[in-house]
Coordinates of C-alpha atoms and ligand atoms in Angstrom, one line a residue:
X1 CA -21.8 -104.7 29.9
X2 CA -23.5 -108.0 30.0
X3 CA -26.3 -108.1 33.0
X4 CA -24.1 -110.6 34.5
X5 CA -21.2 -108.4 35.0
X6 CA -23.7 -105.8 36.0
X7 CA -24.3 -107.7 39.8
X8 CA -20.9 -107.3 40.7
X9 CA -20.7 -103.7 40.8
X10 CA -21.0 -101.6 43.4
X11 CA -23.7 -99.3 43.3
X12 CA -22.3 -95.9 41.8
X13 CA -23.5 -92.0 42.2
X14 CA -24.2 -91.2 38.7
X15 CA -24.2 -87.8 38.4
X16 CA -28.3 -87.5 37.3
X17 CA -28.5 -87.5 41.1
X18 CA -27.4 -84.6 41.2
X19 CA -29.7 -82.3 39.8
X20 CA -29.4 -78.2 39.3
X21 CA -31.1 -76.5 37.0
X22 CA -30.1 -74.1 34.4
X23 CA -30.0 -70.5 35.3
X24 CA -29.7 -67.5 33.4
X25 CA -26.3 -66.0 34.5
X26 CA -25.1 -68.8 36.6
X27 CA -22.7 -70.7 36.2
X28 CA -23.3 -74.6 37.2
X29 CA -20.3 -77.0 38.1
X30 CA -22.4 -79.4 35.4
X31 CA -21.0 -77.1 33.2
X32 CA -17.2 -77.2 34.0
X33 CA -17.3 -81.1 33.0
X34 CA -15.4 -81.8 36.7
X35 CA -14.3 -85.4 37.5
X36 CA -17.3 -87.5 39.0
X37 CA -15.2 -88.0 42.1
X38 CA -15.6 -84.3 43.2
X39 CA -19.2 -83.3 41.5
X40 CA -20.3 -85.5 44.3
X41 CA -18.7 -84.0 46.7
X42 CA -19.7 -80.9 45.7
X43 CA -23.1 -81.8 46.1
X44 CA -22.5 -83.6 49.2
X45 CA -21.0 -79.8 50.9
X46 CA -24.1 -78.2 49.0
X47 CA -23.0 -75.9 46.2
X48 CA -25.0 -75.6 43.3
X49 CA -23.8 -72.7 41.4
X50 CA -20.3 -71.3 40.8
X51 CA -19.6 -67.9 43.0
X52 CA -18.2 -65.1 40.7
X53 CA -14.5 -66.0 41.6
X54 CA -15.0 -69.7 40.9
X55 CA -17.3 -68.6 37.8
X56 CA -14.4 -66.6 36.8
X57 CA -10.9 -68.2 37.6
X58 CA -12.3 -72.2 37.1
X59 CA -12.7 -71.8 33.4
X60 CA -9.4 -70.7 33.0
X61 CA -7.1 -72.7 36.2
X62 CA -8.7 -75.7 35.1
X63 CA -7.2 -75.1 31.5
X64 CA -4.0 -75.0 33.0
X65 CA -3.5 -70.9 32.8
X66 CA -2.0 -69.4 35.9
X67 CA -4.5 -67.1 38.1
X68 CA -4.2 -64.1 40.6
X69 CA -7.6 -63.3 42.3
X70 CA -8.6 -60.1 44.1
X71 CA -11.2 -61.6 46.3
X72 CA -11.5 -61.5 49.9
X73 CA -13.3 -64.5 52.3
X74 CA -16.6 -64.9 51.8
X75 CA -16.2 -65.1 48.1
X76 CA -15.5 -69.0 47.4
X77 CA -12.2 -68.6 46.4
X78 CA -11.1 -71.7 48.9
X79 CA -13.1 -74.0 46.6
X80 CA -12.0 -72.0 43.3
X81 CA -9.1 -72.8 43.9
X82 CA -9.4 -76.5 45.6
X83 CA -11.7 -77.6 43.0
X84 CA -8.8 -76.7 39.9
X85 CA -6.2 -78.9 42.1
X86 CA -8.4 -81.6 42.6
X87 CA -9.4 -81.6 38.8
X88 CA -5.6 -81.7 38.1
X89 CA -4.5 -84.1 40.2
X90 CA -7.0 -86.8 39.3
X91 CA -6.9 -86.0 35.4
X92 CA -3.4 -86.8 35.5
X93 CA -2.3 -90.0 37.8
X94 CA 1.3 -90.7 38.6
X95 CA 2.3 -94.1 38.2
X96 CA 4.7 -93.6 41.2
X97 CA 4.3 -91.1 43.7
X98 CA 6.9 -91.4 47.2
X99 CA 6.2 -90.3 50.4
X100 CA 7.4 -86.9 51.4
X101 CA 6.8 -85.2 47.7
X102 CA 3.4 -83.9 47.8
X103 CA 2.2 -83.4 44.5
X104 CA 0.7 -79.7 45.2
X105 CA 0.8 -77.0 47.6
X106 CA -1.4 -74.6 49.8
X107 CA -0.2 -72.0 51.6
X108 CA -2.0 -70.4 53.7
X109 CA -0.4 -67.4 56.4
X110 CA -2.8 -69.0 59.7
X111 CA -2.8 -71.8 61.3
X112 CA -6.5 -71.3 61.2
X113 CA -6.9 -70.5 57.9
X114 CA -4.6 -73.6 56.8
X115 CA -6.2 -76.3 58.9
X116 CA -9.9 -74.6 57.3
X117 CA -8.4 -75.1 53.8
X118 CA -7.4 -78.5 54.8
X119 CA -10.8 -79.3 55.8
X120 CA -12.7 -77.9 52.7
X121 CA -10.3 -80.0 50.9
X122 CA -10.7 -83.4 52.8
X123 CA -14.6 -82.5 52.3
X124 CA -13.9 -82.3 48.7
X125 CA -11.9 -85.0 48.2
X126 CA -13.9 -87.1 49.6
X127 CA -15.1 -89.5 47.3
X128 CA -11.6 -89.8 45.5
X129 CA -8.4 -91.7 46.7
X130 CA -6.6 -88.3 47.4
X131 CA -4.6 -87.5 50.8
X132 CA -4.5 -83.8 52.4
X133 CA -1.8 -83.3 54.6
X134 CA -1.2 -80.4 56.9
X135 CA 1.8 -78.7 58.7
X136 CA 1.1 -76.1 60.5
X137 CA 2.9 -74.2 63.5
X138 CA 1.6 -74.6 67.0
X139 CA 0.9 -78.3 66.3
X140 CA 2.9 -81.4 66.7
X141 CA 5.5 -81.7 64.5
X142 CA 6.9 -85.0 65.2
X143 CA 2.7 -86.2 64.0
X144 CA 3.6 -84.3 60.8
X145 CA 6.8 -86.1 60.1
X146 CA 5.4 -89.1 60.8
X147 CA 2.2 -88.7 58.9
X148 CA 4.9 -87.0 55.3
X149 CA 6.7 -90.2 56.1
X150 CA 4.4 -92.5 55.8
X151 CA 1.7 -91.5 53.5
X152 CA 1.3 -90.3 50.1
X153 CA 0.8 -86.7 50.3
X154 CA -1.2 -85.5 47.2
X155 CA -2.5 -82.1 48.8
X156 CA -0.3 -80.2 51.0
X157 CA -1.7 -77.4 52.9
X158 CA 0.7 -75.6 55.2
X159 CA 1.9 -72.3 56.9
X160 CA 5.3 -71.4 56.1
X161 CA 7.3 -71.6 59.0
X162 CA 6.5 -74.8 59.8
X163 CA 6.8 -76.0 56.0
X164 CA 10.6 -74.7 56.0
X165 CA 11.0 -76.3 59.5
X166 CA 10.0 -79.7 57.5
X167 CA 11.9 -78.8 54.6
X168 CA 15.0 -78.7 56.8
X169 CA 14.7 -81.4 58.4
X170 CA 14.0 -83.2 55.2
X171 CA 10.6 -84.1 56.0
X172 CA 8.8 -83.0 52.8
X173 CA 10.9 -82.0 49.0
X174 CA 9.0 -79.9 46.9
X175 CA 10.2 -80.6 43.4
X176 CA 7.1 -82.7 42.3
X177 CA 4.7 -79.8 42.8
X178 CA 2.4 -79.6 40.2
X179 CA 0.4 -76.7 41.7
X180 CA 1.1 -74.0 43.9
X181 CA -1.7 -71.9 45.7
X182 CA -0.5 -69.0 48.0
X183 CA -3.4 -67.9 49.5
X184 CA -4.4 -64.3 51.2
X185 CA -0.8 -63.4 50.1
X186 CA -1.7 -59.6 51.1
X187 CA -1.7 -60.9 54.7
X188 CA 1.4 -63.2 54.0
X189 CA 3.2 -59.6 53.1
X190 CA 2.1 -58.3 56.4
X191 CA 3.0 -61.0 58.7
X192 CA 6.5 -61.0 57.5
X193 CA 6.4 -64.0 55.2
X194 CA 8.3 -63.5 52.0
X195 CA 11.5 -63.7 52.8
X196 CA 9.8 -67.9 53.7
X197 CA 7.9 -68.1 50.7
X198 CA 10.8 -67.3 48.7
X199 CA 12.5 -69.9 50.0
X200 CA 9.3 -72.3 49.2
X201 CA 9.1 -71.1 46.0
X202 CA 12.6 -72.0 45.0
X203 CA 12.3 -75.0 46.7
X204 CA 9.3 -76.3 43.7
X205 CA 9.7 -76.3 40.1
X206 CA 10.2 -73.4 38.1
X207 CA 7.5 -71.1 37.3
X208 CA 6.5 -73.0 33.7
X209 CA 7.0 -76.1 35.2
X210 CA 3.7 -75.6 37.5
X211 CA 0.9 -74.0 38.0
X212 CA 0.4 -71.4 40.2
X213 CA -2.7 -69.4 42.1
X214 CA -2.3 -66.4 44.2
X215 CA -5.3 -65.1 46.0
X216 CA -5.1 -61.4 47.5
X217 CA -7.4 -59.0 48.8
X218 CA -5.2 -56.1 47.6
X219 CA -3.2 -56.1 44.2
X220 CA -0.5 -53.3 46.0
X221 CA 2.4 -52.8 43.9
X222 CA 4.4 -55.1 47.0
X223 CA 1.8 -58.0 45.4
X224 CA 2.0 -57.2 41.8
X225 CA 5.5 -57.6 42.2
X226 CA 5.6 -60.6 43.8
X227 CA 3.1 -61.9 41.5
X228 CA 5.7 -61.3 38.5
X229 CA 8.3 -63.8 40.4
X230 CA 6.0 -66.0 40.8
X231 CA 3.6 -66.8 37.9
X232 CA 4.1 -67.2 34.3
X233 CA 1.8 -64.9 32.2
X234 CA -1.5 -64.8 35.0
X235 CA -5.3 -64.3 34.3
X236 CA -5.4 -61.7 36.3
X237 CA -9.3 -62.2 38.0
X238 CA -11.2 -59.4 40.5
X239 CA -14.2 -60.0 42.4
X240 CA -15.9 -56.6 44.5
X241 CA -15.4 -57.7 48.3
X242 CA -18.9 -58.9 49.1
X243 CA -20.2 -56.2 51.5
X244 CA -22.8 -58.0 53.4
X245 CA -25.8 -56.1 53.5
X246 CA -29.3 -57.0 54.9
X247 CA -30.3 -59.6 52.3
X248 CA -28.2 -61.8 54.1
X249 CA -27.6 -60.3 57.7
X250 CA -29.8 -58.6 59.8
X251 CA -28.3 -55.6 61.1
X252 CA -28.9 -53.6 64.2
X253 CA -26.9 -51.1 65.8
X254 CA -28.4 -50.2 69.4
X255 CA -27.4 -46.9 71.3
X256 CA -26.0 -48.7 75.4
X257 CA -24.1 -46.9 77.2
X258 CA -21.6 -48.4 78.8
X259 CA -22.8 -49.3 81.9
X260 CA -25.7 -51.1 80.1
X261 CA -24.0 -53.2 78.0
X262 CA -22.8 -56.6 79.4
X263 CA -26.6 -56.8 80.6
X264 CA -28.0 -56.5 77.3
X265 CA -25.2 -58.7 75.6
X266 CA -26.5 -61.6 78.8
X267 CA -30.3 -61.3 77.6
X268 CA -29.4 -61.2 73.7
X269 CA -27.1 -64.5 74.4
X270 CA -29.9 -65.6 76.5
X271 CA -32.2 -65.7 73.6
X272 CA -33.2 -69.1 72.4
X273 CA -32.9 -68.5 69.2
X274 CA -29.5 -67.5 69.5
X275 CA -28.2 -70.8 69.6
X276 CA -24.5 -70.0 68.7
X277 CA -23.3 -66.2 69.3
X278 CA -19.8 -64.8 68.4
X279 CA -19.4 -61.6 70.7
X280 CA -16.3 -59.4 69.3
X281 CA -14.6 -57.2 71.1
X282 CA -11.5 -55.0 70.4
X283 CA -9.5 -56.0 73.1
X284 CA -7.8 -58.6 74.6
X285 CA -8.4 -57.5 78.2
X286 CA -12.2 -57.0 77.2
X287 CA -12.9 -60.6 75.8
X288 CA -10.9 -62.4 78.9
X289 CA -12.9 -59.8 81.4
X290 CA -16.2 -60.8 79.4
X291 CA -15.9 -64.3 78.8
X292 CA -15.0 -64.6 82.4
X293 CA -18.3 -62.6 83.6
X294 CA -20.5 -64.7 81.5
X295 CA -19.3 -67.9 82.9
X296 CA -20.0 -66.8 86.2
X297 CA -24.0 -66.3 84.5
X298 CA -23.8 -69.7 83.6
X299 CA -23.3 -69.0 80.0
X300 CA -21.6 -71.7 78.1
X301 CA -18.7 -70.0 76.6
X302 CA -15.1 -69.7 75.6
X303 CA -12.1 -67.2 74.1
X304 CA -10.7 -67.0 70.8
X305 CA -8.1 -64.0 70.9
X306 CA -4.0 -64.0 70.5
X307 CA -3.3 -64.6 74.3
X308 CA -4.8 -67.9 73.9
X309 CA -2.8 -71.0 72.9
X310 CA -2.3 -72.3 69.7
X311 CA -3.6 -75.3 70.2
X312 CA -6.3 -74.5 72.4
X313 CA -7.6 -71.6 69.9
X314 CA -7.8 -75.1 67.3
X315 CA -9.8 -76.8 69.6
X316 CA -11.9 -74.0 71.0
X317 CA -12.8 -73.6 67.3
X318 CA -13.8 -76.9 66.6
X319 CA -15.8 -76.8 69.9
X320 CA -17.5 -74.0 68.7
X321 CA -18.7 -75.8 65.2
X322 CA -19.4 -78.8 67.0
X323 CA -22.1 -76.9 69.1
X324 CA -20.3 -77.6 72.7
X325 CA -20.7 -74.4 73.6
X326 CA -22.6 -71.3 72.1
X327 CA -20.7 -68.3 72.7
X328 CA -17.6 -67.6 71.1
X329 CA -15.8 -64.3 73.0
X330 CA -13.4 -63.1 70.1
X331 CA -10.5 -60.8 68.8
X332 CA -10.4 -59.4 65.4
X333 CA -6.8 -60.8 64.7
X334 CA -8.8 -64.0 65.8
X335 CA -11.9 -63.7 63.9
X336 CA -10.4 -63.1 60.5
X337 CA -10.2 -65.7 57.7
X338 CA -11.9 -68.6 59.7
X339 CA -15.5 -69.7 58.5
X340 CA -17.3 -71.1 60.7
X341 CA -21.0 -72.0 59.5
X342 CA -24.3 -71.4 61.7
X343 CA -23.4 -68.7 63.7
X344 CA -26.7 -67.4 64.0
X345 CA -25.9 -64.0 65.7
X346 CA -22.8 -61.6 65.6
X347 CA -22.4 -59.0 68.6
X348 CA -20.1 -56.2 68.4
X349 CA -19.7 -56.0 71.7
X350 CA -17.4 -52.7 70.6
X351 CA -17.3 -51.4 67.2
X352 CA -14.4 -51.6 65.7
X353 CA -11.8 -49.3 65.1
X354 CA -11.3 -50.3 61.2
X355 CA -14.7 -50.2 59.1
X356 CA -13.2 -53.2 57.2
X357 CA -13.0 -55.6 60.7
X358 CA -16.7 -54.6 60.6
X359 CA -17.8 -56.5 57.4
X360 CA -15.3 -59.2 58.7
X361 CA -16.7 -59.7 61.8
X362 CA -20.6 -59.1 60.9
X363 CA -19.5 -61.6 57.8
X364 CA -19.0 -65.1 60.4
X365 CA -22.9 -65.1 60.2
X366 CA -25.1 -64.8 57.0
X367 CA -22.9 -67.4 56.0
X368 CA -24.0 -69.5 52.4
X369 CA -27.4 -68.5 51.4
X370 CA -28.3 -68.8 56.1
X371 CA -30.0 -65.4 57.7
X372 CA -28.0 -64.4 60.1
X373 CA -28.1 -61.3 62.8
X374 CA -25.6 -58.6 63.8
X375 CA -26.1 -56.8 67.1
X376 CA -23.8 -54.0 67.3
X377 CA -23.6 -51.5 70.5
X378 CA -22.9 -47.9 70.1
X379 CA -21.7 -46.2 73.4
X380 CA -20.8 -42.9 74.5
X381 CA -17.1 -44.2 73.5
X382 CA -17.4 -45.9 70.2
X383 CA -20.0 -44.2 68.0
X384 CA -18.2 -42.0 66.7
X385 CA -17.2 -44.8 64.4
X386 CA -20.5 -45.2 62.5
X387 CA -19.8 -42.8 59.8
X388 CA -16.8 -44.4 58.8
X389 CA -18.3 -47.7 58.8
X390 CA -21.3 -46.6 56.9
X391 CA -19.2 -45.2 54.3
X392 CA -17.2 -48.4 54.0
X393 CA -20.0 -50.7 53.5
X394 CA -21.9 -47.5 51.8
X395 CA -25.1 -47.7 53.5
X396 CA -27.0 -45.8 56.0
X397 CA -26.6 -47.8 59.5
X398 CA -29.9 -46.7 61.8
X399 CA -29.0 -46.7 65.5
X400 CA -32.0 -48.0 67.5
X401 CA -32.9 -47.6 71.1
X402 CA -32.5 -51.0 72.9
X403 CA -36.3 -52.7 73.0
X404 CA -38.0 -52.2 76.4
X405 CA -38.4 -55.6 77.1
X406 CA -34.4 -55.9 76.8
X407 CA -34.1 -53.3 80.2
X408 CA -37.1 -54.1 81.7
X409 CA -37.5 -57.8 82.1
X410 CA -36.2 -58.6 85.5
X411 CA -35.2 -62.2 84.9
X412 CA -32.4 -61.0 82.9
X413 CA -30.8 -58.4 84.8
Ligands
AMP1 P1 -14.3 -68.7 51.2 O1 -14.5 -67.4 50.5 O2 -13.5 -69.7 50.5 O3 -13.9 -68.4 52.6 O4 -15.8 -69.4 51.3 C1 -16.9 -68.8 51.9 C2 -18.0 -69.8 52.2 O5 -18.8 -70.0 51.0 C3 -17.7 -71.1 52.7 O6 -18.5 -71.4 53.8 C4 -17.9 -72.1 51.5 O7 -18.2 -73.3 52.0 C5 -19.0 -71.4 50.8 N1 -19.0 -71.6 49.3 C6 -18.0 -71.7 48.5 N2 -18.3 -71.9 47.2 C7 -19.7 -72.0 47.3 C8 -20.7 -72.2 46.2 N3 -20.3 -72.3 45.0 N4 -22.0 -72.2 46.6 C9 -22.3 -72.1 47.9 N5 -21.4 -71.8 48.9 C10 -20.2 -71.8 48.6

């Protein structure tokens, strides 16, 4: 190139910009020779190094191979398996691509976890000419239609009652997909979904026609099955659910009783450092009662449980990331599958009844490489519970008295 030609171009990310260094056992995205397009947007979200799933499953998705993966969120496996569609899809440009015929497909079985994906992927697509699109329930669909209709779709990320709703009203055809990614298909079994997917799934190409990822946190026999109707030949990939332990979370379980509680839950939420709080509880009734409580303190705060609207729980959530308020009053069934980043304290304002919702819920802080802290309170009702969770995440939990500044400073009681 002539130095002429040169001071026309636009100044360019060149990928010595992004620098990681070697590391013994790590796997770097340098090393997975990615388009240029998404290495900078992997730097630009902050990854350096490959989690085990992505270390894993990358090497052989973005060979083409399909994958199942037994990982759980938490792991990476949203980017393991965004970063093999985006590879695809800009390794092989269509000369003609129509409106309507996305060229791959993520399903995901929430709205919350869908419109996350959808996120992760706009992040990551970023610096590339490729359109996300998603349609999901509880949303409008007429904006869906319109936005099929008049856009290329390159990345569709949907739930799967609304994607047959669009299907039947002709809204989206499936028979360019080039890759299809059902996600947490353990919970898709749960919620009732096959009977949908199957109709997806026939909708796309045949099996060898496409690629196909499936992400589970169980391989059941119910998945394994459904895994051999769906994929052709899989790398089968398994990653241990991370347990969080104390490298990354701070964990305290504090004997309240009852009556106690809601005053020690104000002064931890009072806290300054505890600039965004996500209080769980295991009931409905309980997070409405204590949401409503804390607003009358003057605490800034909102509800994230299955009473609440579909489209409210969207933009509650989005409130919360945005820092517009810093308590989040929340469900399990709510709680699971979203990431929300910077939650800086976790209170189980009950403990859970399944040791599992208990890495879930203390997981929403600690979040990539961040300390976070977990506040749990055991009463007379619920600590009877602690063995069980301690087995699950197979570590000694220490109940601690409450400090005495927590009971004894007036200004907080
Ligand atoms: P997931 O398991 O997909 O829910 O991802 C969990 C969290 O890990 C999300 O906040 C991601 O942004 C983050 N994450 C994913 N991959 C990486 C990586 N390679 N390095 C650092 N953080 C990551």
């Amino acid at each position: 190139m002539t130095t002429q030609n040169k001071r026309f171009r636009r100044p360019r990310w060149h990928i010595s910009q992004f620098k990681v260094e070697e590391a013994e056992g790590k796997v770097r995205f340098h090393d997975l020779f990615l388009p240029i397009a998404l290495m900078r947007a992997i730097q630009e979200v902050g990854y350096e190094y490959a989690s085990p799933i992505q270390a894993m499953t990358l090497p052989y998705a973005l060979a083409g191979y399909d994958c199942i993966g037994k990982a759980q969120t938490g792991t990476g496996k949203t980017a393991a398996f965004l970063i093999t569609v985006i590879t695809d899809l800009l390794e092989h440009r269509l000369e003609e691509q129509y409106s309507g015929e996305p060229r791959s497909l993520i399903l995901a079985p929430t709205r919350e976890l869908a419109l996350q994906i959808a996120e992760d992927a706009t992040a990551l697509t970023k610096f590339s000419r490729l359109k996300v699109v998603s349609a999901v329930g509880g949303m409008d669909l007429e904006k869906q239609q319109k936005q099929l209709a008049e856009q290329r779709c390159d990345i569709l990320v949907a739930t799967p009652g609304r994607l047959i709703d669009l299907m039947n009203r002709k809204s989206v055809f499936l028979d360019q997909i080039e890759l299809l990614v059902i996600d947490e298909a353990d919970r898709m079994l749960d919620m009732g979904f096959i009977p949908d997917i199957k109709t997806i799934v026939r909708a796309a190409p045949r099996n060898e026609n496409r690629q196909t990822l499936m992400f589970s946190a169980t391989f059941s026999p119910d998945i394994l099955n459904l895994v051999d109707r769906w994929t052709n030949d899989p790398v089968r990939v398994e990653v241990e659910p991370k347990i969080k332990t104390s490298d990354d979370v701070e964990q305290h379980v504090y004997l309240v009783s009852a009556d106690e509680k809601y005053q020690v839950l104000k002064r931890i939420v009072s806290e300054e450092e505890a600039d965004r709080v996500m209080v769980f509880a295991n009931r409905r009734d309980i997070v409405r009662e204590l949401s409503e409580k804390l607003k009358s303190d003057g605490i800034n705060c909102q509800v994230l449980s299955g009473e609440v609207p579909q489209n409210k729980r969207i933009r509650t959530l989005d409130g919360f990331k945005e820092g517009k308020f810093s308590v989040l009053v929340a469900t399990d069934v709510a709680g699971r599958g979203i990431h929300i980043d910077g939650v800086s304290h976790v209170v189980n304002y009950t403990l859970p009844e399944d040791a599992e919702d208990y890495v879930h819920r203390i997981g929403r802080t600690g979040r990539a490489g961040k300390k976070g802290v977990s506040i749990s309170f055991a009463c007379e009702d619920d600590s009877f519970q602690i063995p069980a969770i301690e087995e699950y995440i197979k570590a000694k939990i220490s109940v601690e008295q409450i400090p005495a500044a927590w009971v004894s400073d007036e200004a907080f009681i």
